[in-house]
Short mmCIF file of C-alpha atoms and ligand atoms in Angstrom, two decimals:
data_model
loop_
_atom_site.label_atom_id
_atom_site.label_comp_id
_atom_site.label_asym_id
_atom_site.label_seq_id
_atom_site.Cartn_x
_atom_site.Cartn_y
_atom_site.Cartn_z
CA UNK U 1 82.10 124.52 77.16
CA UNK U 2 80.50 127.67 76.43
CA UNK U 3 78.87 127.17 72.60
CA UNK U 4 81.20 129.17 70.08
CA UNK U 5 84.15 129.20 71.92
CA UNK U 6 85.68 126.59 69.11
CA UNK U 7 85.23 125.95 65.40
CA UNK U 8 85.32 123.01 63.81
CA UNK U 9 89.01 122.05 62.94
CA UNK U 10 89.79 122.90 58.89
CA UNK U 11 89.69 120.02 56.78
CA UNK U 12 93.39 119.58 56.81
CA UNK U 13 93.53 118.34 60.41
CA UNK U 14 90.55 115.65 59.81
CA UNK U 15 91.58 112.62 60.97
CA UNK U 16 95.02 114.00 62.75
CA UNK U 17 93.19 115.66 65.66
CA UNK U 18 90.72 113.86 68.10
CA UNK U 19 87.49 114.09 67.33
CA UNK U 20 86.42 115.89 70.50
CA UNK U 21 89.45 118.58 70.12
CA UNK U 22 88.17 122.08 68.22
CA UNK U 23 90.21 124.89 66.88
CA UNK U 24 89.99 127.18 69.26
CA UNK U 25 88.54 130.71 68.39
CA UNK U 26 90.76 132.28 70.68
CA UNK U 27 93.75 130.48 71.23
CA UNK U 28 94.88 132.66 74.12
CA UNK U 29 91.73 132.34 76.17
CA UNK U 30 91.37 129.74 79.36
CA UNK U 31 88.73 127.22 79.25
CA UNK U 32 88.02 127.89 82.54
CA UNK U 33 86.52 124.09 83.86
CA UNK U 34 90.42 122.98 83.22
CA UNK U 35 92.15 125.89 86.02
CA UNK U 36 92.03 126.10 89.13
CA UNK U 37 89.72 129.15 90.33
CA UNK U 38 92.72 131.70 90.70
CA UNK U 39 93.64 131.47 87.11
CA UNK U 40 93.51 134.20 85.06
CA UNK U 41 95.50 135.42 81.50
CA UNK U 42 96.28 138.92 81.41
CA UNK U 43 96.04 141.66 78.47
CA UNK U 44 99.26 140.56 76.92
CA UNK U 45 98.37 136.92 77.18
CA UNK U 46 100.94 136.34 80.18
CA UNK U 47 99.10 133.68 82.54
CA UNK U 48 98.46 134.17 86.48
CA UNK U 49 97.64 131.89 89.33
CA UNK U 50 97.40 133.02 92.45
CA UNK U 51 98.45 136.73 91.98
CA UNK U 52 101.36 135.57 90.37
CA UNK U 53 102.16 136.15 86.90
CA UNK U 54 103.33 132.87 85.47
CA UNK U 55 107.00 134.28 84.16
CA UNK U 56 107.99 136.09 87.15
CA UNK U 57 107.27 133.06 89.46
CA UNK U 58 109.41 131.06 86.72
CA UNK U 59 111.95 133.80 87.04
CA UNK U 60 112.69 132.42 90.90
CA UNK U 61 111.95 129.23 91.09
CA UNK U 62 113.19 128.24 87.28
CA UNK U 63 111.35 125.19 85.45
CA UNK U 64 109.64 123.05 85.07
CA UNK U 65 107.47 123.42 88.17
CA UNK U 66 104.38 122.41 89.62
CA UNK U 67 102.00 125.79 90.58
CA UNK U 68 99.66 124.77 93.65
CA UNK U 69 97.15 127.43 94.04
CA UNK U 70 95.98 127.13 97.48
CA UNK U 71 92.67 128.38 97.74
CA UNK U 72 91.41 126.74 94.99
CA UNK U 73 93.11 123.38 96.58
CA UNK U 74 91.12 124.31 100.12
CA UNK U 75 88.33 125.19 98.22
CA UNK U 76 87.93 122.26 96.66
CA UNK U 77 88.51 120.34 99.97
CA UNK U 78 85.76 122.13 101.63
CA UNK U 79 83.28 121.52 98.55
CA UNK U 80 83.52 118.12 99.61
CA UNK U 81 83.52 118.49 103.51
CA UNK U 82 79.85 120.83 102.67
CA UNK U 83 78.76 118.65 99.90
CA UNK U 84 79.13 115.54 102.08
CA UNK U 85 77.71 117.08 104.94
CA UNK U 86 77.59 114.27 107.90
CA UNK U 87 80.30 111.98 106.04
CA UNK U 88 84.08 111.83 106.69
CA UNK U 89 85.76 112.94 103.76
CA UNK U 90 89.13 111.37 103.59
CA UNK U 91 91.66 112.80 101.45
CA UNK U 92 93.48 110.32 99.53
CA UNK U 93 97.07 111.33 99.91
CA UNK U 94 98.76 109.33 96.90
CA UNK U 95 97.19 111.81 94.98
CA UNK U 96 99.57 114.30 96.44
CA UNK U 97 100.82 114.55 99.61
CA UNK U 98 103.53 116.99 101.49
CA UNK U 99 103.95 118.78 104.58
CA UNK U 100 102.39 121.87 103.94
CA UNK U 101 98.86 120.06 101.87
CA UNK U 102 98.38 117.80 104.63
CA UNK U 103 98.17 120.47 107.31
CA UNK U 104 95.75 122.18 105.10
CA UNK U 105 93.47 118.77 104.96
CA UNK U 106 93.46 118.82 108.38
CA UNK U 107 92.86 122.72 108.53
CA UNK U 108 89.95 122.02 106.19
CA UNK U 109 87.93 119.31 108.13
CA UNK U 110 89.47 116.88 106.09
CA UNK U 111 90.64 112.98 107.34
CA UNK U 112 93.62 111.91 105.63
CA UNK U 113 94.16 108.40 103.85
CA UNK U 114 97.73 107.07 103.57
CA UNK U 115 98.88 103.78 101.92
CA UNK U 116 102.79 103.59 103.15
CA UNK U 117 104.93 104.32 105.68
CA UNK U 118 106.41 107.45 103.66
CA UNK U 119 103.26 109.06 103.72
CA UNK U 120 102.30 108.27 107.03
CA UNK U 121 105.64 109.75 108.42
CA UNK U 122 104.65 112.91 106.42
CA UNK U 123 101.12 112.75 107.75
CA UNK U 124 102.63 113.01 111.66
CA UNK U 125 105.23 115.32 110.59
CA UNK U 126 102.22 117.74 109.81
CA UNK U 127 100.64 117.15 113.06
CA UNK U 128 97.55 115.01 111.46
CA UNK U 129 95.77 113.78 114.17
CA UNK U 130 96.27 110.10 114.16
CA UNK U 131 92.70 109.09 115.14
CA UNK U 132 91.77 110.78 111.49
CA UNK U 133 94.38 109.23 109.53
CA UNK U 134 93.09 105.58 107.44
CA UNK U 135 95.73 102.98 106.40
CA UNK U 136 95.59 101.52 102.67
CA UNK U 137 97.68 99.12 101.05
CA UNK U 138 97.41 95.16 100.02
CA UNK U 139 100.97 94.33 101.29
CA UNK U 140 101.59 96.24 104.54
CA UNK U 141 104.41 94.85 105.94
CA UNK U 142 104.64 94.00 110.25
CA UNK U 143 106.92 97.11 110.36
CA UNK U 144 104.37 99.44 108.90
CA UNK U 145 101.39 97.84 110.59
CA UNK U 146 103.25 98.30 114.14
CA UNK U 147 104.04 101.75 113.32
CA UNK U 148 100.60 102.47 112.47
CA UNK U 149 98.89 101.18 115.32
CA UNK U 150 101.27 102.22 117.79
CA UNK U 151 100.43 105.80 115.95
CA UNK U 152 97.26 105.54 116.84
CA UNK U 153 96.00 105.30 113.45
CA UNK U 154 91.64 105.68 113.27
CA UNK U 155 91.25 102.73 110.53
CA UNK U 156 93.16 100.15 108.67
CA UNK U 157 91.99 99.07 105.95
CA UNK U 158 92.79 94.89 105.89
CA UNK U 159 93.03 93.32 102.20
CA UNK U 160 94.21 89.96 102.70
CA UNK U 161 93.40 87.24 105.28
CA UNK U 162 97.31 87.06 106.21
CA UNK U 163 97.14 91.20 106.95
CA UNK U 164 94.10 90.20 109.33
CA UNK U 165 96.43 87.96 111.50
CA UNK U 166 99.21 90.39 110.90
CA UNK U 167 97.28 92.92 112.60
CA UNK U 168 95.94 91.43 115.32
CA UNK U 169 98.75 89.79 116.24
CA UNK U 170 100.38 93.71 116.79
CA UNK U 171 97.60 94.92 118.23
CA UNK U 172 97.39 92.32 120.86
CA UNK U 173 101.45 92.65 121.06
CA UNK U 174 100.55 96.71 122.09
CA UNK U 175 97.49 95.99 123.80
CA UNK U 176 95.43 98.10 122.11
CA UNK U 177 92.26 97.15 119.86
CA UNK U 178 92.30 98.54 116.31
CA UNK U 179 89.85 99.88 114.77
CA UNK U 180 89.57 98.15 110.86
CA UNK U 181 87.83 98.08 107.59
CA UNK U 182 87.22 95.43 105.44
CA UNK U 183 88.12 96.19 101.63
CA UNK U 184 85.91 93.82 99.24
CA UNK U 185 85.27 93.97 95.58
CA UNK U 186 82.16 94.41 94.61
CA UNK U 187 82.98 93.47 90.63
CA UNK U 188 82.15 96.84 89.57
CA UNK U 189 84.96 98.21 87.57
CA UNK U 190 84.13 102.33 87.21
CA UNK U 191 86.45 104.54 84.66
CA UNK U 192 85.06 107.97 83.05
CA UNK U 193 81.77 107.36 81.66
CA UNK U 194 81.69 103.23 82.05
CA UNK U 195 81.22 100.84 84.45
CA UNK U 196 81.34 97.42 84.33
CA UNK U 197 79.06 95.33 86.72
CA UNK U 198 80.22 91.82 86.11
CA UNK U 199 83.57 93.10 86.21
CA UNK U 200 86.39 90.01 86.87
CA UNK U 201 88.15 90.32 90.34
CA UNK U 202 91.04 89.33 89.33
CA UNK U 203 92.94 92.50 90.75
CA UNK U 204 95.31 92.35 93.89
CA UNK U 205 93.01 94.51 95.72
CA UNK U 206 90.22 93.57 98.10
CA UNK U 207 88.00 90.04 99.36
CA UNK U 208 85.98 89.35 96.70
CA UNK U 209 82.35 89.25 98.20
CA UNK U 210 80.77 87.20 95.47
CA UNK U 211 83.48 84.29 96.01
CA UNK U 212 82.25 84.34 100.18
CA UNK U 213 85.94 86.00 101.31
CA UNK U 214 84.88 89.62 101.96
CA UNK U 215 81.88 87.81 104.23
CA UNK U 216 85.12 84.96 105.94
CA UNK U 217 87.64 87.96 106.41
CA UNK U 218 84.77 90.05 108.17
CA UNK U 219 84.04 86.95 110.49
CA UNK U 220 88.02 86.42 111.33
CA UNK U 221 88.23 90.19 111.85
CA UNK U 222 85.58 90.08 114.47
CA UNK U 223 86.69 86.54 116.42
CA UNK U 224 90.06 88.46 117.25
CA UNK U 225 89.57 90.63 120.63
CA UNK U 226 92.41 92.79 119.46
CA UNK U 227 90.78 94.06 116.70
CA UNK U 228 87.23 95.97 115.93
CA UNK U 229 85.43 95.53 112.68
CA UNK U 230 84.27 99.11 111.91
CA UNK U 231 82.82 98.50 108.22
CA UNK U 232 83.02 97.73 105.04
CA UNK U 233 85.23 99.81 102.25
CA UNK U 234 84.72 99.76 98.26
CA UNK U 235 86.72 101.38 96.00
CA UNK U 236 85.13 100.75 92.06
CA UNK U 237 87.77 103.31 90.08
CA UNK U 238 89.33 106.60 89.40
CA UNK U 239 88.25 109.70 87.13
CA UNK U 240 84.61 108.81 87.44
CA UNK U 241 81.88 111.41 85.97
CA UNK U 242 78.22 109.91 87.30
CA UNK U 243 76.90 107.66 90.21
CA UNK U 244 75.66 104.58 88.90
CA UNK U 245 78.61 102.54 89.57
CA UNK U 246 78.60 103.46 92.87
CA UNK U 247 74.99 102.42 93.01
CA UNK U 248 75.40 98.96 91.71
CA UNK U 249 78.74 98.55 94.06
CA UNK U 250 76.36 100.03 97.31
CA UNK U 251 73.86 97.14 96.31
CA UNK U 252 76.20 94.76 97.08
CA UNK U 253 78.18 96.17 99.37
CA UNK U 254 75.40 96.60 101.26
CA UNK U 255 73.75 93.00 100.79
CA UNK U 256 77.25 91.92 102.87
CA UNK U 257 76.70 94.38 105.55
CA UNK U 258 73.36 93.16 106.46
CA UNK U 259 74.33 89.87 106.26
CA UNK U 260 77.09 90.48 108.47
CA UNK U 261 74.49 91.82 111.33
CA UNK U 262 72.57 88.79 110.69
CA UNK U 263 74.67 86.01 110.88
CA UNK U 264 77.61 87.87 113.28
CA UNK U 265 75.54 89.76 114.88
CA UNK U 266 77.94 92.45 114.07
CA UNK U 267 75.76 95.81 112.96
CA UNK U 268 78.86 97.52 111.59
CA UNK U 269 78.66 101.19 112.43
CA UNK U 270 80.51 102.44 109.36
CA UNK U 271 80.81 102.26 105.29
CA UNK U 272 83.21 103.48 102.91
CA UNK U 273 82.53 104.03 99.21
CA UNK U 274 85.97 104.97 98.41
CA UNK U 275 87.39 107.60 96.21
CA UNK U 276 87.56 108.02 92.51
CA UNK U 277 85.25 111.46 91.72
CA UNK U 278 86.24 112.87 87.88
CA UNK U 279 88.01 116.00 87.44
CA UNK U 280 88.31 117.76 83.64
CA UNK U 281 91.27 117.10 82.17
CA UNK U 282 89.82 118.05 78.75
CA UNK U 283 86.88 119.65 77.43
CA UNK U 284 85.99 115.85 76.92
CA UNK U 285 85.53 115.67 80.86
CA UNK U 286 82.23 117.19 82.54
CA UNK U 287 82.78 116.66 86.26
CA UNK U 288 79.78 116.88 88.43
CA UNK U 289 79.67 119.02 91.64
CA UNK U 290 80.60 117.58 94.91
CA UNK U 291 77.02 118.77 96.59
CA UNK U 292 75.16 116.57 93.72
CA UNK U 293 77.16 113.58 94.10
CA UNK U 294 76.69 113.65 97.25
CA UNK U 295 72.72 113.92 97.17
CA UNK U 296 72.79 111.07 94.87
CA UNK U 297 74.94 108.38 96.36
CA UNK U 298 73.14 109.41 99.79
CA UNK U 299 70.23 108.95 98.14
CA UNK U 300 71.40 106.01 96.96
CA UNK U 301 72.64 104.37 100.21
CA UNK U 302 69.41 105.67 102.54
CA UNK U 303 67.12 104.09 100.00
CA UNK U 304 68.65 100.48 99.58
CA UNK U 305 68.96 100.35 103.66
CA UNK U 306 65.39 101.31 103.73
CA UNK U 307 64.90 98.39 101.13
CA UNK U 308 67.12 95.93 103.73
CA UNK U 309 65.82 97.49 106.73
CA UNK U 310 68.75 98.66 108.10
CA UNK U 311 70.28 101.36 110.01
CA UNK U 312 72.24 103.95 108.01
CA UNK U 313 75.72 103.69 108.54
CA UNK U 314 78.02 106.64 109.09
CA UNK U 315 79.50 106.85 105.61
CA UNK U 316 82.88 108.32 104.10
CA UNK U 317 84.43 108.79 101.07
CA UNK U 318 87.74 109.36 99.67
CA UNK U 319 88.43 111.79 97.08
CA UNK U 320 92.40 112.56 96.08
CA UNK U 321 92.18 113.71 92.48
CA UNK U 322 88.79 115.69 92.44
CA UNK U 323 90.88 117.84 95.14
CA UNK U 324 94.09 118.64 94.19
CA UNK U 325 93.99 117.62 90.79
CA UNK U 326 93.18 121.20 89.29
CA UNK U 327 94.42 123.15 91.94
CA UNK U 328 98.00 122.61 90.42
CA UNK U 329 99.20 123.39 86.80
CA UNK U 330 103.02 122.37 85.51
CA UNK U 331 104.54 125.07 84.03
CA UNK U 332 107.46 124.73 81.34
CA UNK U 333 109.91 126.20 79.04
CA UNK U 334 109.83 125.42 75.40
CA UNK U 335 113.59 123.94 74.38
CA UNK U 336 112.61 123.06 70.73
CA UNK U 337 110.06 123.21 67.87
CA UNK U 338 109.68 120.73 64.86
CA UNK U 339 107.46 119.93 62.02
CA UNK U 340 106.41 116.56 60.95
CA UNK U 341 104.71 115.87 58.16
CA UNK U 342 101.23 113.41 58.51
CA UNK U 343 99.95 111.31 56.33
CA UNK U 344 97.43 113.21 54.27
CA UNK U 345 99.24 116.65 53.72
CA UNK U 346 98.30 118.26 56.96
CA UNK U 347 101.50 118.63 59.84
CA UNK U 348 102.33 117.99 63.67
CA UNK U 349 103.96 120.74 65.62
CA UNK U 350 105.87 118.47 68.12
CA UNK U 351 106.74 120.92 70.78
CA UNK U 352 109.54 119.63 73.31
CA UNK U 353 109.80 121.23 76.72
CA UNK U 354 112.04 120.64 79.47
CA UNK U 355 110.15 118.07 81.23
CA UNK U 356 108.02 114.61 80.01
CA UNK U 357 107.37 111.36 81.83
CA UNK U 358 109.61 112.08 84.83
CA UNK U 359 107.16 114.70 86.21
CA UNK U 360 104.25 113.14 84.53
CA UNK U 361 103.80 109.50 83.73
CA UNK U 362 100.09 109.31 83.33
CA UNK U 363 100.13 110.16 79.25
CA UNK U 364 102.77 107.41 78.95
CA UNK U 365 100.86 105.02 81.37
CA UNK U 366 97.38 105.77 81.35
CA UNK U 367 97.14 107.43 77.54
CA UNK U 368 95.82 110.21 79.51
CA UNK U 369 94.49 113.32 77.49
CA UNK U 370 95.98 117.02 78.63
CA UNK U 371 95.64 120.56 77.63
CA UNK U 372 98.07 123.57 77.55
CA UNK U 373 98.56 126.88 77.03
CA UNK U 374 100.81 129.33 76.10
CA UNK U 375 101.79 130.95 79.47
CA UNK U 376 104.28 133.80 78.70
CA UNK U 377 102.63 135.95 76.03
CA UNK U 378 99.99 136.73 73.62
CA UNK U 379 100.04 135.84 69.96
CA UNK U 380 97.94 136.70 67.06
CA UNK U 381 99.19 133.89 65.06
CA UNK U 382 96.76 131.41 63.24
CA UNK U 383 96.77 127.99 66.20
CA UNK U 384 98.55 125.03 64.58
CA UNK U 385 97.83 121.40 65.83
CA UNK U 386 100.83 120.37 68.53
CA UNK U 387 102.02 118.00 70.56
CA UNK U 388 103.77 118.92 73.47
CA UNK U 389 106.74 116.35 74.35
CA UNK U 390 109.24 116.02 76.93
CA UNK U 391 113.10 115.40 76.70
CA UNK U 392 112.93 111.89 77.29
CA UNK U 393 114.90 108.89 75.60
CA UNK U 394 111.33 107.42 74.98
CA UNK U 395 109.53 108.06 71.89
CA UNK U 396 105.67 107.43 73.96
CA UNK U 397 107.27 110.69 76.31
CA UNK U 398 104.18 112.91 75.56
CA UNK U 399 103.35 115.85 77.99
CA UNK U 400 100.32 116.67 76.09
CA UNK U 401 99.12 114.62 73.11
CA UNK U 402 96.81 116.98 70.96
CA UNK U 403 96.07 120.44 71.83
CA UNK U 404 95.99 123.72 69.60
CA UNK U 405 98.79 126.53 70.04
CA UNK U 406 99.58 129.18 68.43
CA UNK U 407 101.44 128.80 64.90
CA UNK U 408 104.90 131.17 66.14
CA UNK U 409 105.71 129.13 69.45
CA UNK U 410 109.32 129.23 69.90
CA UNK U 411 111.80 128.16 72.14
CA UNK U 412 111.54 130.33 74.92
CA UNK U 413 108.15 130.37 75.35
CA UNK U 414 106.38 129.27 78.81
CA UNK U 415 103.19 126.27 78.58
CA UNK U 416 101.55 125.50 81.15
CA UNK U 417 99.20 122.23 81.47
CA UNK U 418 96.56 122.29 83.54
CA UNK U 419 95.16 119.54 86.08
CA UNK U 420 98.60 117.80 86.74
CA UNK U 421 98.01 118.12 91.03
CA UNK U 422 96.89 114.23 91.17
CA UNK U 423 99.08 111.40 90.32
CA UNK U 424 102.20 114.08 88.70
CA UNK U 425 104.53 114.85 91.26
CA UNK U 426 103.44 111.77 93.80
CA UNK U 427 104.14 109.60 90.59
CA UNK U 428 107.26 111.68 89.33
CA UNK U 429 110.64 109.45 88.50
CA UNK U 430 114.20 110.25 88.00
CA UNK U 431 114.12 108.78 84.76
CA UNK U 432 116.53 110.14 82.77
CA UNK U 433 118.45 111.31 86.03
CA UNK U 434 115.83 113.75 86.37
CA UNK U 435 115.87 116.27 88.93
CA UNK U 436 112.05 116.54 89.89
CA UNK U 437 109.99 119.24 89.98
CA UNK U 438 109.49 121.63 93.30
CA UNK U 439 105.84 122.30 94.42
CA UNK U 440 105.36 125.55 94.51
CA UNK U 441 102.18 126.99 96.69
CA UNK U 442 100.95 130.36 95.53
CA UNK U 443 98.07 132.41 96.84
CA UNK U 444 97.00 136.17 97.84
CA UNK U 445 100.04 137.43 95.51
CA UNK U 446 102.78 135.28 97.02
CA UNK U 447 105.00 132.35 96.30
CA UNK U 448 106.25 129.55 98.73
CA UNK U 449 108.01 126.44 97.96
CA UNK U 450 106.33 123.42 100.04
CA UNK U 451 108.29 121.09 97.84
CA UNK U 452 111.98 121.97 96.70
CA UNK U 453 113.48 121.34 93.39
CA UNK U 454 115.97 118.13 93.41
CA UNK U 455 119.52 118.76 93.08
CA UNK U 456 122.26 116.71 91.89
CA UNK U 457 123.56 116.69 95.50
CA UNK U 458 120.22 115.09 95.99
CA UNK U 459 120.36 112.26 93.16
CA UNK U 460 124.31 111.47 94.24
CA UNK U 461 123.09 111.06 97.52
CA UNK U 462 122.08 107.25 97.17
CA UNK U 463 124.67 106.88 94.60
CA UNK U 464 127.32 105.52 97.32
CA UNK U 465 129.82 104.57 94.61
C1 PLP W 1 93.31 105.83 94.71
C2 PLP W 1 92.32 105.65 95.77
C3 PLP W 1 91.52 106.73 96.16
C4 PLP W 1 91.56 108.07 95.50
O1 PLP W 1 91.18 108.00 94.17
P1 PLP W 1 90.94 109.35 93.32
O2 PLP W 1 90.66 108.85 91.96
O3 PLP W 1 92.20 110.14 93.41
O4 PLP W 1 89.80 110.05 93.96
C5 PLP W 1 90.65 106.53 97.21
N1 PLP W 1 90.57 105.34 97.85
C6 PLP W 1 91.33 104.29 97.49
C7 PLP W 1 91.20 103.02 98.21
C8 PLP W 1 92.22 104.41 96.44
O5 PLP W 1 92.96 103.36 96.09
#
């Protein structure tokens, strides 16, 4: 955050506001860390992405909608195929995944993760290359594991000793040997600027390797001819800013994987330290750049071998949010504005717009912090403190909790949030009977829809009656 580009909020928002949120000076300007790279406000305070101004995009496709600025999407992609130089990047497609952004991962360099059958069908449907697809999930079932393998899949990653049998068992039925990771918990717990090493593995994911089942499923994995152990996969957490979780979690990880070539005799060729790289949601959030993460962990990794004596494994990661989180913003239309009085004289300007939790859930499930803008015009009003809600019947539907917005926004008016790419549409509901958003790609000056708007043809569709 550039230094005077906020004041401190006046005295009669103490206590009502977060304490990291400022008054913005100018409440019109972008903070650019938040946009993806195309973004850009015009004299008259009408917002652009992708050579498109914001209203006239709106004025096709309607809203709300989800903007996906391209280049900064492939951009992003590639900042983490150069940073990590020599690793396989896998994108994590839960983060968002459609036709049209999984031919671009592949365009890119990029390896694709999938954790269902849904997103494996779109994966093929784009022409991924099955050999650079990975398979996640703690409760694949015998129909998705066939379909994988007989795909062709690179990797599976196994998470449970029955899965292990389960895929041998079709892998010996289609006489092919698959290729598979081990996924083991390393009790490190990462989250924003925390980790926690003694973290409790009492989550569904993973072998725990201090228990002795990450080391057991690696030995059943390699007594079965039909499959191939190719390493070991951690995973500590999501929206993480620095790398010493990862370090504590490669420690360990590591520990396993030379004991594996020990006692197996198994030197695994491969390691996978998983996805979970920080984007700014807020000026709270100060993500680091892909090129520096990856000189640390590297460093990280090449120096505790060195300590073990091993070989360096061919390493990958897995980023999903760090790539298409703030390549896409979600633009809507203002439906209603309301004062509430606070305790302690100051007010709330709830703001309602025609979306919420059904395009959105991470405020509601994750009290996730957002940002906004005013998208359609400029104002010279004084900013009042607002919170942007959707139309939901569910008072915790918040869009964004705290952010400052001009004092005359009106129905009418256009906000757009930034950072929505990861976990909005790939997590959107019909709540409500929502129609969901459409996914709409913009870049060089032009719009195209990769994902259509629902229709009530759409929701009646499963409705049989
Ligand atoms: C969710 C997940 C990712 C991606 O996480 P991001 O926070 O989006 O980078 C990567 N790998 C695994 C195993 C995951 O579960």
């Amino acid at each position: 955050m550039a230094a005077g580009m906020h004041r401190v909020p006046p005295g009669d928002y103490a206590g009502t506001s977060p304490h990291w949120l400022r008054e913005p000076v100018d409440v019109d300007a972008l903070v650019p860390v938040l946009w993806s790279s195309t973004a850009r406000k015009d004299d008259d305070g009408v917002l652009h992405v992708g050579g498109l101004a914001i209203p006239d995009l709106v004025a096709d496709v309607n809203t709300p909608a989800y903007v996906l600025d391209e280049d900064d999407f492939r951009s992003r992609a590639r900042a983490f195929r150069d940073g990590f130089a020599g690793y396989d990047v896998y994108y994590a497609g839960k983060a968002f995944l459609c036709t049209a952004v999984a031919r671009w991962v592949a365009e890119e360099g990029l390896c694709l993760d999938v954790c269902s059958d849904g997103e494996l069908t779109v994966a093929l449907r784009a022409g991924t290359d099955p050999a650079r697809i990975g398979y996640h999930g703690n409760n694949k079932t015998a129909m998705e594991l066939r379909r994988a393998v007989d795909a062709g899949v690179g990797r599976i990653i196994v998470d449970s000793f029955h899965e292990i049998e389960r895929v041998a068992d079709v892998a010996r039925q289609l006489g092919v040997r698959q290729s598979v990771m081990v996924r083991v918990t390393a009790g490190v717990e990462a989250h924003t600027h925390e980790f926690i090493a003694t973290a409790h593995e009492d989550q569904k994911f993973g072998f725990s390797i201090s228990s002795g089942d990450a080391f057991e499923a690696a030995s059943r994995v390699v007594a079965h001819d039909s499959l191939e152990l190719r390493g070991l996969h951690s995973h500590i957490g999501s929206q993480i800013f620095d790398t010493s979780g990862w370090e504590v979690a490669a420690r360990r990880v590591l520990a396993l994987h030379a004991r594996i070539g020990a006692e197996l005799g198994t030197v695994l060729p491969e390691l996978d330290l998983g996805g979970g790289f920080g984007i700014a949601y807020t000026t709270q959030d100060d993500p680091a750049d892909p090129a520096l993460l990856a000189e640390q962990i590297t460093k990280i990794v090449t120096g505790e071998c060195a300590a073990l004596g091993l070989d360096v494994p061919h390493l990958s990661i897995e980023p999903g949010r760090a790539i298409v989180g703030p390549a896409m913003c979600t633009v809507y239309t203002v439906g209603t504005v309301k004062q509430v009085a606070l305790d302690g004289g100051a007010t709330r300007t709830y703001v309602s717009v025609d979306g919420g939790m059904s395009d959105n859930i991470r405020p509601a499930l994750y009290d996730a912090d957002y940002s906004c803008t005013l998208a359609s015009r400029a104002s010279s009003t004084e900013p009042v403190l607002a919170r942007v809600v959707g139309k939901h019947c569910e008072s915790g539907d918040i869009v964004v909790k705290d952010e400052f917005l001009p004092g005359d926004i009106a129905p009418g008016d256009l906000v757009a949030v930034p950072g929505t790419g990861a976990y909005g549409r790939s997590m959107a509901s019909n709540y409500n009977h929502a129609l969901r958003p459409p996914v709409v790609a913009v870049k060089d000056g032009a719009a195209r829809v990769v994902v259509r708007r629902e229709t009530v043809d759409d929701l009646l569709a499963t409705d049989i009656g």
